[in-house]
Coordinates of C-alpha atoms in Angstrom, one line a residue:
Chain K
M182 CA 17.4 0.4 -13.9
G183 CA 16.8 -1.4 -10.6
K184 CA 14.5 -0.7 -7.7
F185 CA 13.4 2.8 -7.0
V186 CA 15.8 4.6 -4.6
V187 CA 14.1 6.4 -1.8
I188 CA 16.1 9.2 -0.2
G189 CA 14.6 10.0 3.2
E190 CA 14.3 13.8 3.6
R191 CA 13.3 14.0 7.3
I192 CA 16.8 14.9 8.8
H193 CA 16.4 18.5 7.9
C194 CA 17.4 21.6 9.9
I195 CA 14.2 23.3 9.0
S196 CA 12.5 21.0 11.5
P197 CA 12.9 22.7 15.0
T198 CA 13.6 19.3 16.7
I199 CA 16.4 18.5 14.3
R200 CA 17.8 22.0 14.3
K201 CA 18.0 21.9 18.1
A202 CA 19.6 18.5 18.0
M203 CA 22.2 19.7 15.5
E204 CA 22.9 22.8 17.6
E205 CA 23.4 20.7 20.7
Q206 CA 24.9 17.6 19.0
D207 CA 22.2 15.6 20.7
P208 CA 22.0 12.2 19.0
E209 CA 18.6 11.0 20.1
P210 CA 16.2 13.0 17.9
I211 CA 18.3 12.4 14.8
L212 CA 18.7 8.6 15.4
K213 CA 14.9 8.4 16.0
R214 CA 14.1 10.0 12.7
A215 CA 16.7 7.9 10.9
K216 CA 15.3 4.7 12.3
E217 CA 11.7 5.7 11.4
Q218 CA 12.8 6.4 7.8
L219 CA 14.8 3.2 7.4
D220 CA 12.1 1.0 8.9
A221 CA 9.7 2.5 6.4
G222 CA 12.0 1.5 3.5
A223 CA 14.3 4.4 2.8
T224 CA 17.6 3.4 1.1
Y225 CA 19.5 6.7 1.5
L226 CA 19.1 9.3 4.2
D227 CA 19.5 13.0 3.4
V228 CA 21.4 15.0 6.0
N229 CA 20.5 18.6 5.6
I230 CA 22.5 20.8 8.0
G231 CA 21.4 24.1 6.4
P232 CA 24.0 26.7 5.4
A233 CA 26.1 25.8 8.5
E234 CA 28.7 28.5 7.8
S235 CA 30.5 28.5 11.1
N236 CA 30.6 24.8 12.3
G237 CA 29.5 23.0 9.2
E238 CA 32.6 20.7 8.9
D239 CA 32.4 19.4 12.5
L240 CA 28.6 19.1 12.3
M241 CA 28.6 17.1 9.1
K242 CA 31.4 14.8 10.3
W243 CA 29.5 14.2 13.5
A244 CA 26.2 13.5 11.7
V245 CA 27.8 11.1 9.2
Q246 CA 29.6 9.1 11.9
L247 CA 26.6 9.1 14.1
L248 CA 24.2 7.7 11.5
Q249 CA 26.6 5.3 9.9
Q250 CA 27.8 3.8 13.2
N251 CA 24.3 3.3 14.4
F252 CA 22.7 2.0 11.2
D253 CA 25.2 -0.3 9.5
N254 CA 26.9 2.3 7.3
V255 CA 23.6 3.5 5.9
P256 CA 24.4 5.5 2.7
L257 CA 23.8 9.2 3.0
S258 CA 23.1 12.3 0.9
L259 CA 25.0 15.3 2.2
D260 CA 22.9 18.3 1.9
T261 CA 24.3 21.8 2.6
A262 CA 25.5 24.9 0.8
N263 CA 28.8 24.6 2.6
Q264 CA 31.1 22.7 0.3
K265 CA 33.8 22.3 3.0
A266 CA 31.2 20.6 5.2
I267 CA 30.4 18.2 2.4
E268 CA 34.0 17.4 1.9
A269 CA 34.5 16.9 5.6
G270 CA 31.5 14.6 5.7
I271 CA 32.9 12.5 2.8
S272 CA 36.3 12.3 4.6
V273 CA 34.7 10.2 7.4
Y274 CA 32.1 8.4 5.2
N275 CA 32.1 4.6 4.9
R276 CA 31.2 3.4 1.4
A277 CA 30.3 -0.2 2.2
K278 CA 26.6 0.3 1.5
G279 CA 26.9 2.9 -1.3
K280 CA 28.7 6.1 -2.4
P281 CA 27.9 9.4 -0.8
I282 CA 25.6 11.7 -2.6
V283 CA 26.5 15.4 -3.0
N284 CA 23.2 17.3 -2.7
S285 CA 23.3 19.3 -4.9
A286 CA 24.8 21.0 -8.0
D287 CA 23.1 23.1 -10.6
A288 CA 24.2 24.7 -13.9
G289 CA 24.7 28.1 -12.2
D290 CA 26.7 29.0 -9.1
R291 CA 26.6 25.6 -7.6
I292 CA 28.2 23.8 -10.6
T293 CA 31.4 23.5 -8.6
N294 CA 29.6 20.8 -6.6
V295 CA 30.0 18.6 -9.7
D296 CA 33.8 19.1 -9.3
L297 CA 33.5 18.2 -5.6
A298 CA 31.7 15.0 -6.4
A299 CA 34.1 14.1 -9.2
A300 CA 37.1 14.7 -6.9
N301 CA 35.6 12.5 -4.2
D302 CA 34.1 9.7 -6.3
A303 CA 30.6 10.6 -5.1
I304 CA 27.2 10.7 -6.7
V305 CA 25.9 14.2 -7.4
I306 CA 22.3 15.4 -7.7
A307 CA 22.4 17.7 -10.7
L308 CA 19.5 20.2 -10.9
C309 CA 18.6 21.0 -14.4
S310 CA 18.3 24.7 -13.7
K311 CA 20.5 27.8 -13.5
A312 CA 18.8 30.8 -11.9
G313 CA 15.2 30.1 -11.1
V314 CA 12.8 27.8 -12.8
P315 CA 13.7 26.7 -16.4
A316 CA 11.1 28.0 -18.9
D317 CA 10.7 24.7 -20.8
N318 CA 12.3 21.4 -21.5
D319 CA 14.7 22.8 -24.1
E320 CA 16.2 24.9 -21.3
R321 CA 16.3 22.0 -18.9
M322 CA 18.2 19.9 -21.5
V323 CA 20.7 22.7 -22.1
Y324 CA 21.5 22.7 -18.3
C325 CA 21.5 18.9 -18.3
Q326 CA 24.2 18.9 -21.0
E327 CA 26.3 21.6 -19.3
L328 CA 26.3 19.6 -16.1
L329 CA 27.0 16.3 -17.9
E330 CA 29.9 17.9 -19.8
R331 CA 31.3 19.3 -16.6
G332 CA 31.2 15.9 -14.9
M333 CA 32.6 13.9 -17.8
E334 CA 35.5 16.4 -18.3
Q335 CA 36.5 15.3 -14.8
G336 CA 36.1 11.6 -15.4
M337 CA 32.7 11.1 -13.7
D338 CA 30.7 8.1 -14.6
P339 CA 27.4 9.5 -16.0
E340 CA 25.6 6.9 -13.8
D341 CA 26.8 8.9 -10.8
M342 CA 25.0 12.0 -12.0
W343 CA 21.4 11.9 -10.9
F344 CA 19.6 14.6 -12.8
D345 CA 16.8 16.5 -11.1
P346 CA 14.1 17.8 -13.4
L347 CA 13.0 20.2 -10.8
F348 CA 9.5 19.3 -9.6
L349 CA 7.2 22.3 -9.6
V350 CA 4.2 23.0 -7.4
V351 CA 0.9 22.0 -9.0
K352 CA -1.0 24.8 -7.4
G353 CA 0.0 27.6 -9.6
M354 CA 2.1 25.7 -12.2
Q355 CA -0.3 23.1 -13.2
D356 CA 0.4 23.6 -16.9
K357 CA 4.1 22.7 -16.4
Q358 CA 3.5 19.2 -14.9
K359 CA 3.4 17.3 -18.2
D360 CA 6.7 18.9 -19.2
I361 CA 8.4 17.6 -16.1
L362 CA 7.1 14.0 -16.8
E363 CA 8.2 14.3 -20.4
F364 CA 11.7 15.5 -19.4
I365 CA 12.0 12.5 -17.0
G366 CA 11.3 10.4 -20.1
Q367 CA 14.1 12.1 -22.0
L368 CA 16.5 11.4 -19.2
R369 CA 15.5 7.8 -19.2
D370 CA 15.9 7.5 -23.0
M371 CA 19.5 8.8 -22.6
G372 CA 20.0 6.2 -19.9
F373 CA 20.4 8.6 -17.0
N374 CA 19.5 8.3 -13.4
S375 CA 17.1 10.9 -12.0
T376 CA 15.8 12.1 -8.7
G377 CA 14.3 15.2 -7.1
G378 CA 12.2 16.8 -4.4
L379 CA 9.0 15.2 -5.6
S380 CA 6.7 16.4 -2.8
N381 CA 7.2 19.9 -4.0
C382 CA 4.4 19.1 -6.4
S383 CA 1.9 19.1 -3.5
N384 CA 3.2 22.2 -1.8
G385 CA 0.5 24.4 -0.3
M386 CA -2.2 21.7 -0.5
P387 CA -4.2 20.6 2.5
K388 CA -2.3 18.0 4.6
E389 CA -4.8 15.2 3.8
I390 CA -4.4 15.8 0.0
R391 CA -0.6 15.8 -0.2
P392 CA 0.0 12.0 0.1
I393 CA -2.6 11.5 -2.6
M394 CA -1.0 14.0 -5.0
D395 CA 2.5 12.8 -4.2
S396 CA 1.6 9.2 -4.8
A397 CA 0.0 10.0 -8.2
M398 CA 3.1 12.0 -9.2
V399 CA 5.5 9.3 -8.1
A400 CA 3.6 6.6 -10.0
M401 CA 3.5 8.7 -13.2
A402 CA 7.1 9.7 -12.8
M403 CA 8.2 6.1 -12.2
Q404 CA 6.4 5.1 -15.4
M405 CA 8.4 7.7 -17.2
G406 CA 11.6 6.3 -15.8
L407 CA 12.3 8.3 -12.6
T408 CA 14.9 6.2 -10.7
S409 CA 14.9 7.9 -7.3
A410 CA 13.2 10.7 -5.2
I411 CA 13.9 12.7 -2.1
V412 CA 10.7 12.1 -0.1
N413 CA 9.2 11.4 3.3
P414 CA 9.3 7.6 3.6
N415 CA 6.9 7.8 6.5
D416 CA 4.2 8.8 4.1
Q417 CA 2.6 5.4 4.0
R418 CA 0.5 5.9 0.9
L419 CA 3.5 7.2 -1.0
M420 CA 5.7 4.2 0.1
E421 CA 2.9 1.7 -0.8
T422 CA 2.7 3.3 -4.2
I423 CA 6.4 3.1 -4.8
K424 CA 6.6 -0.5 -3.7
S425 CA 3.6 -1.4 -5.9
C426 CA 5.2 0.4 -8.9
D427 CA 8.4 -1.5 -8.4
V428 CA 6.4 -4.7 -8.5
I429 CA 4.5 -3.7 -11.6
K430 CA 7.8 -2.6 -13.3
N431 CA 9.2 -6.1 -12.4
E432 CA 12.1 -4.5 -10.4
T433 CA 11.2 -6.7 -7.4
L434 CA 9.5 -10.1 -7.2
Y435 CA 6.0 -10.0 -5.9
A436 CA 5.1 -11.7 -2.6
D437 CA 1.9 -11.2 -0.6
S438 CA 3.9 -9.4 2.1
Y439 CA 5.7 -7.1 -0.3
L440 CA 4.5 -4.0 1.5
Q441 CA 6.2 -5.1 4.7
I442 CA 9.6 -5.6 3.2
Chain X
M206 CA 38.3 -9.0 -33.4
P207 CA 39.5 -10.7 -30.2
L208 CA 36.9 -11.9 -27.8
K209 CA 36.7 -9.6 -24.8
K210 CA 35.6 -11.7 -21.8
T211 CA 33.3 -9.8 -19.4
P212 CA 32.7 -11.8 -16.3
Q213 CA 29.2 -11.5 -14.9
V214 CA 30.0 -11.1 -11.2
F215 CA 27.3 -9.8 -8.9
S216 CA 27.8 -7.6 -5.9
A217 CA 25.1 -9.7 -4.2
S218 CA 25.6 -13.3 -3.3
I219 CA 23.7 -16.4 -2.2
D220 CA 23.7 -16.9 1.6
T221 CA 25.9 -19.5 3.1
V222 CA 24.2 -22.2 5.2
T223 CA 26.1 -24.9 7.0
I224 CA 24.7 -28.3 7.9
G225 CA 26.2 -30.9 10.1
T226 CA 29.1 -30.5 12.5
G227 CA 32.8 -31.0 12.7
E228 CA 35.2 -31.7 9.8
K229 CA 32.5 -33.2 7.6
A230 CA 30.1 -30.2 7.9
V231 CA 28.9 -28.9 4.5
T232 CA 28.4 -25.3 3.6
L233 CA 25.9 -24.6 0.9
G234 CA 25.6 -21.4 -1.2
G235 CA 27.9 -18.4 -1.3
A236 CA 28.1 -17.9 -5.0
N237 CA 28.1 -14.4 -6.6
V238 CA 27.8 -15.7 -10.1
M239 CA 25.0 -17.6 -12.1
P240 CA 24.7 -21.3 -11.3
L241 CA 27.9 -23.2 -12.2
Y242 CA 29.5 -20.2 -13.9
A243 CA 32.8 -20.8 -12.2
F244 CA 34.5 -19.2 -15.2
D245 CA 33.1 -15.8 -14.1
A246 CA 34.4 -16.0 -10.6
P247 CA 35.5 -18.9 -8.3
I248 CA 32.6 -20.7 -6.6
E249 CA 33.8 -21.4 -3.1
N250 CA 31.3 -24.1 -2.2
K251 CA 30.6 -26.5 -5.0
P252 CA 27.1 -27.9 -5.2
A253 CA 26.5 -30.6 -2.7
L254 CA 25.2 -34.1 -3.2
G255 CA 22.9 -36.0 -0.7
L256 CA 22.2 -39.7 -0.9
E257 CA 18.7 -40.6 0.1
L258 CA 17.7 -43.5 2.3
S259 CA 14.1 -44.4 3.2
D260 CA 12.9 -45.8 6.5
A261 CA 10.7 -48.0 4.3
G262 CA 13.7 -49.6 2.9
Y263 CA 15.4 -49.6 -0.6
N264 CA 14.0 -51.1 -3.8
A265 CA 15.6 -54.5 -3.7
E266 CA 14.3 -55.3 -7.2
L267 CA 17.0 -53.0 -8.6
P268 CA 20.0 -55.3 -8.8
K269 CA 22.8 -52.7 -8.4
L270 CA 21.0 -50.9 -5.6
A271 CA 20.4 -54.2 -3.8
D272 CA 24.0 -55.1 -4.2
F273 CA 25.1 -51.7 -2.8
Y274 CA 23.1 -52.1 0.4
A275 CA 23.5 -56.0 0.6
G276 CA 23.8 -57.0 4.2
A277 CA 22.9 -53.6 5.6
E278 CA 19.8 -54.4 7.5
T279 CA 19.2 -51.3 9.6
L280 CA 18.9 -47.7 8.4
A281 CA 22.0 -46.9 10.4
D282 CA 23.9 -49.6 8.5
Q283 CA 22.7 -48.3 5.2
A284 CA 23.7 -44.8 6.2
K285 CA 27.2 -46.1 6.8
R286 CA 27.4 -47.4 3.3
A287 CA 25.9 -44.2 1.9
A288 CA 28.4 -42.1 3.9
A289 CA 31.3 -44.1 2.6
L290 CA 30.4 -43.5 -1.0
D291 CA 32.7 -41.2 -3.0
G292 CA 30.9 -37.9 -3.9
V293 CA 28.3 -38.0 -1.1
D294 CA 28.4 -34.8 1.0
F295 CA 25.4 -35.6 3.2
V296 CA 22.9 -38.3 3.9
T297 CA 19.2 -37.9 3.7
I298 CA 16.6 -39.9 5.5
T299 CA 13.1 -39.9 4.1
L300 CA 10.5 -40.9 6.7
N301 CA 8.1 -42.6 4.3
A302 CA 6.9 -45.1 6.8
A303 CA 5.6 -42.3 9.0
D304 CA 2.7 -41.6 6.6
P305 CA -0.6 -42.1 8.4
T306 CA -2.2 -43.5 5.3
G307 CA 0.5 -46.2 5.2
E308 CA 2.5 -47.8 7.9
N309 CA 2.0 -44.9 10.3
R310 CA 5.1 -45.4 12.3
S311 CA 5.2 -43.5 15.6
I312 CA 7.0 -40.3 16.1
E313 CA 9.1 -42.0 18.8
D314 CA 10.3 -44.8 16.4
C315 CA 11.1 -42.2 13.7
V316 CA 13.1 -40.1 16.2
A317 CA 15.0 -43.1 17.5
E318 CA 15.9 -44.2 14.0
C319 CA 17.1 -40.8 12.9
K320 CA 19.1 -40.5 16.1
S321 CA 20.8 -43.8 15.5
V322 CA 21.8 -42.6 12.0
C323 CA 23.2 -39.4 13.4
E324 CA 25.2 -41.3 16.0
T325 CA 26.6 -43.8 13.4
I326 CA 27.9 -41.4 10.7
D327 CA 29.8 -38.2 10.8
L328 CA 28.4 -36.8 7.6
P329 CA 25.7 -34.1 7.9
V330 CA 22.1 -35.5 7.9
A331 CA 19.0 -34.1 6.2
I332 CA 15.6 -35.5 7.0
Q333 CA 12.6 -35.4 4.8
G334 CA 9.1 -35.9 6.1
C335 CA 6.4 -38.3 4.8
G336 CA 4.5 -35.6 3.0
N337 CA 1.5 -35.5 5.4
I338 CA 1.2 -31.9 6.7
E339 CA 0.1 -32.7 10.3
K340 CA 2.4 -35.7 10.8
D341 CA 5.4 -33.8 9.4
E342 CA 4.8 -30.9 11.7
Q343 CA 4.8 -33.3 14.7
L344 CA 7.8 -35.2 13.4
F345 CA 9.9 -32.1 12.7
D346 CA 9.1 -30.6 16.1
A347 CA 10.2 -33.8 17.8
L348 CA 13.3 -34.3 15.6
A349 CA 14.5 -30.7 16.1
E350 CA 14.5 -31.2 19.9
A351 CA 15.9 -34.8 19.9
L352 CA 18.7 -34.0 17.5
Q353 CA 20.0 -30.9 19.2
G354 CA 23.6 -30.2 18.5
E355 CA 23.6 -32.3 15.2
N356 CA 22.7 -29.2 13.0
V357 CA 20.5 -31.3 10.8
L358 CA 18.5 -30.0 7.8
L359 CA 14.7 -30.6 8.1
L360 CA 12.9 -30.7 4.8
S361 CA 10.6 -29.0 4.7
A362 CA 8.2 -26.4 6.1
R363 CA 5.3 -25.5 3.9
E364 CA 2.8 -22.7 3.9
E365 CA 0.4 -24.8 6.0
N366 CA 2.8 -25.9 8.8
Y367 CA 5.7 -23.5 8.7
K368 CA 5.0 -21.8 12.0
S369 CA 5.7 -24.6 14.4
I370 CA 8.5 -26.1 12.3
A371 CA 10.2 -22.8 12.0
A372 CA 9.8 -22.1 15.7
A373 CA 11.3 -25.5 16.7
A374 CA 14.0 -26.0 14.0
G375 CA 15.0 -22.4 13.3
L376 CA 14.5 -20.8 16.7
A377 CA 14.4 -23.2 19.7
Y378 CA 16.8 -26.0 18.8
G379 CA 19.3 -24.5 16.3
Q380 CA 18.7 -26.8 13.3
K381 CA 18.4 -25.8 9.7
L382 CA 15.1 -25.6 7.9
G383 CA 13.9 -26.0 4.4
A384 CA 11.1 -23.8 3.1
E385 CA 9.1 -25.7 0.5
S386 CA 7.0 -24.3 -2.3
A387 CA 5.7 -26.1 -5.4
V388 CA 7.4 -24.3 -8.3
D389 CA 5.8 -21.0 -7.5
I390 CA 8.2 -18.0 -7.3
N391 CA 5.8 -15.7 -5.5
L392 CA 5.0 -18.3 -2.8
A393 CA 8.7 -19.1 -2.4
K394 CA 9.4 -15.5 -1.6
Q395 CA 6.4 -15.1 0.6
L396 CA 7.2 -18.2 2.7
N397 CA 10.7 -16.9 3.2
V398 CA 9.3 -13.6 4.3
L399 CA 6.9 -15.2 6.7
I400 CA 9.6 -17.5 8.2
T401 CA 12.1 -14.6 8.7
Q402 CA 9.3 -12.5 10.2
L403 CA 9.1 -15.2 13.0
G404 CA 12.7 -14.3 13.7
V405 CA 14.5 -17.2 11.9
Q406 CA 17.8 -16.0 10.4
P407 CA 18.1 -16.4 6.6
T408 CA 21.4 -18.3 7.3
S409 CA 19.3 -21.0 9.0
M410 CA 17.2 -21.6 6.0
V411 CA 17.3 -23.2 2.6
M412 CA 14.7 -23.3 -0.1
N413 CA 13.1 -26.3 -1.7
L414 CA 11.6 -24.7 -4.7
G415 CA 10.1 -28.0 -5.9
S416 CA 11.0 -29.9 -9.0
A417 CA 9.8 -32.3 -11.7
A418 CA 11.5 -35.2 -13.5
S419 CA 13.1 -34.0 -16.7
G420 CA 10.5 -34.1 -19.5
Y421 CA 7.7 -33.7 -17.0
G422 CA 7.2 -29.9 -17.1
F423 CA 10.8 -29.2 -16.1
E424 CA 10.7 -25.9 -18.0
Y425 CA 8.6 -24.5 -15.2
V426 CA 11.3 -25.6 -12.7
A427 CA 14.0 -24.0 -14.9
S428 CA 12.2 -20.7 -15.3
T429 CA 11.3 -20.6 -11.5
M430 CA 14.9 -21.2 -10.5
D431 CA 16.2 -18.8 -13.1
R432 CA 13.9 -16.0 -11.8
V433 CA 14.8 -16.8 -8.2
K434 CA 18.6 -16.6 -8.9
S435 CA 18.3 -13.4 -10.9
A436 CA 16.2 -11.7 -8.2
A437 CA 18.8 -12.9 -5.6
L438 CA 21.8 -11.8 -7.5
A439 CA 20.8 -9.0 -9.9
Q440 CA 18.2 -7.4 -7.7
N441 CA 19.8 -8.2 -4.4
D442 CA 16.6 -9.6 -3.0
A443 CA 17.4 -10.8 0.5
M444 CA 14.3 -12.9 0.6
L445 CA 15.5 -15.1 -2.2
Q446 CA 19.2 -15.4 -1.4
M447 CA 18.8 -18.7 0.6
P448 CA 20.6 -21.7 -1.1
V449 CA 18.3 -24.1 -3.0
V450 CA 18.2 -27.7 -2.1
T451 CA 16.3 -30.0 -4.5
P452 CA 15.3 -33.5 -3.7
V453 CA 15.4 -35.1 -7.1
A454 CA 15.1 -38.8 -6.3
D455 CA 11.4 -39.0 -5.7
D456 CA 10.4 -37.3 -8.9
A457 CA 13.0 -39.1 -11.0
W458 CA 12.1 -42.6 -9.7
S459 CA 8.3 -42.1 -9.9
V460 CA 7.8 -41.6 -13.6
K461 CA 7.0 -44.3 -16.2
E462 CA 10.5 -44.4 -17.6
S463 CA 11.8 -45.4 -14.2
I464 CA 9.1 -48.0 -13.2
A465 CA 7.7 -49.6 -16.3
S466 CA 9.0 -53.2 -16.3
E467 CA 11.4 -54.5 -18.9
E468 CA 8.8 -57.2 -19.8
D469 CA 6.3 -54.6 -20.8
F470 CA 8.9 -52.4 -22.6
P471 CA 11.7 -54.7 -23.7
E472 CA 12.9 -52.0 -26.2
W473 CA 13.6 -49.6 -23.3
G474 CA 16.1 -51.8 -21.6
P475 CA 16.7 -52.5 -17.9
V476 CA 14.6 -50.5 -15.4
E477 CA 17.5 -49.6 -13.2
E478 CA 19.5 -48.0 -16.0
R479 CA 16.5 -46.0 -17.1
G480 CA 15.9 -44.8 -13.5
V481 CA 19.5 -43.7 -13.1
Q482 CA 19.3 -41.9 -16.4
M483 CA 16.2 -40.0 -15.3
E484 CA 17.8 -39.2 -12.0
I485 CA 21.0 -37.9 -13.7
S486 CA 19.3 -35.8 -16.3
T487 CA 17.0 -34.3 -13.7
A488 CA 19.8 -33.5 -11.3
A489 CA 22.0 -32.0 -13.9
A490 CA 19.2 -29.8 -15.1
C491 CA 18.5 -28.7 -11.5
L492 CA 22.2 -27.8 -10.9
A493 CA 22.3 -25.9 -14.2
S494 CA 19.1 -24.0 -13.1
G495 CA 20.4 -23.1 -9.7
S496 CA 20.2 -25.9 -7.1
D497 CA 23.0 -25.6 -4.5
A498 CA 22.4 -29.2 -3.5
V499 CA 20.5 -32.1 -5.0
I500 CA 19.4 -35.3 -3.3
L501 CA 19.8 -38.5 -5.2
R502 CA 18.9 -42.2 -4.6
H503 CA 21.3 -44.3 -6.7
P504 CA 25.0 -44.6 -6.2
D505 CA 25.5 -44.6 -10.0
S506 CA 23.8 -41.2 -10.2
V507 CA 26.1 -39.9 -7.5
A508 CA 29.2 -41.0 -9.5
T509 CA 28.1 -39.3 -12.6
I510 CA 26.8 -36.1 -11.0
S511 CA 29.8 -35.7 -8.8
A512 CA 32.1 -36.2 -11.8
L513 CA 30.1 -33.5 -13.6
I514 CA 30.4 -31.0 -10.8
A515 CA 34.2 -31.8 -10.4
G516 CA 34.6 -31.2 -14.2
L517 CA 32.9 -27.8 -14.1
M518 CA 34.4 -26.4 -10.9

């Protein structure tokens, strides 16, 4: 399956610094966060501009060009509810280092994002849910098939559909965690790529606990076949765990300095 | 059912590294297919051949070798012969006489001799040390400075002495540098990481992954090179994409088959033929495993290996 793909999540309009930078189209804070994430080992960067109903198209174009021009055409995941903004972003996107990712589609209202990815030869993150949290893995699998069918009807390569099992918070949904891991195993057995907002598992936990919980989750999920995750690459413990798991899975050759590369 | 040919072409490729200057400069690497798989995609730079000279002289007891160098007294004269031989892409000087446990030639003498070779021939020059860690470090530092502008390949920096050699060859004086490990994939990668962390560009480096004469544990060499090439191409591992240069001569000409006298083993035939056969079989195996250049000692080996490469490309 290849090395684990880390999608850096820190360019997100929920952060006040980033929101302000996006409002003012101020490059510095965005470039700083991009560099921090790439230095830490991110492959893709997620660009979340929020709903961006009024100026989404201009904003996404600006962000895509800013990041790709400054970081050697870094591949990006375009993250907004505004479909036109995603299309606008793709229209200026350079594919030299990887296809753009449409973040994201689900089996409900947002299934049209599969169409958008198909029409633009992009990767799509496909959430195996419809409205709310799926009750069990049977339900997840139904949504997975719906999404897959939709993509294949339009000629998508299944490799470009990265299925999201929907990571759930441990605090409160502890009994569901094993299901998620097993579902990742089912995706792997079918040969599919997978990704997701992994740090959701540690939501609500004390700050010092979260890296530990996220690291345990990523290690167990990688063993089940998870191929990617949307995470904070500046979480050192998490990145050390991912790099170590890649070595153990023989996806990259060990060298004493493996944590530094 | 008709055969459907599926070329195995990788999106990653081996780095290209150029040694020497001018028209005769040689570029190593660049392939995006498995070693010698020219049927999958064209291989732009064919594997290169180096002919090895020693500052301690050639083995005059081998009649054909003695004949080839007859009358060439100095290393520069021998280099001229080597450079004129068909199939030779670069000339290698091995500074055996610098070894402190042997003749212990001075740094100045070694530098002067290498300089005279570079001035005499227009083929690229690679220089191998004497194998003594401290002496090689001093030698390479001095050679890197003295041969500025020649773009020579210095073989090699090892774990114990890479810092100063990398600084002199790779950073200060713009030469090319070999990173040597002894048939150990993890160390090979680690040494490349350490050297690039000093600021040396991957395109200024080659790898000497180590070798063995065929029949003498060569399966370890084959599996090491195989793993390195698959990491470089299939996993796009930038720390293993440097071209591989393998000095074959020393291993091939040190084993029993290449040195036992004909008097002791009359059924084995002439020593020189046996040595050439060891050198050819080792070099061919190295090329099949992933060497982007091999260094040979005997003109007959060069003839056979260059014909092999020409036939496959």
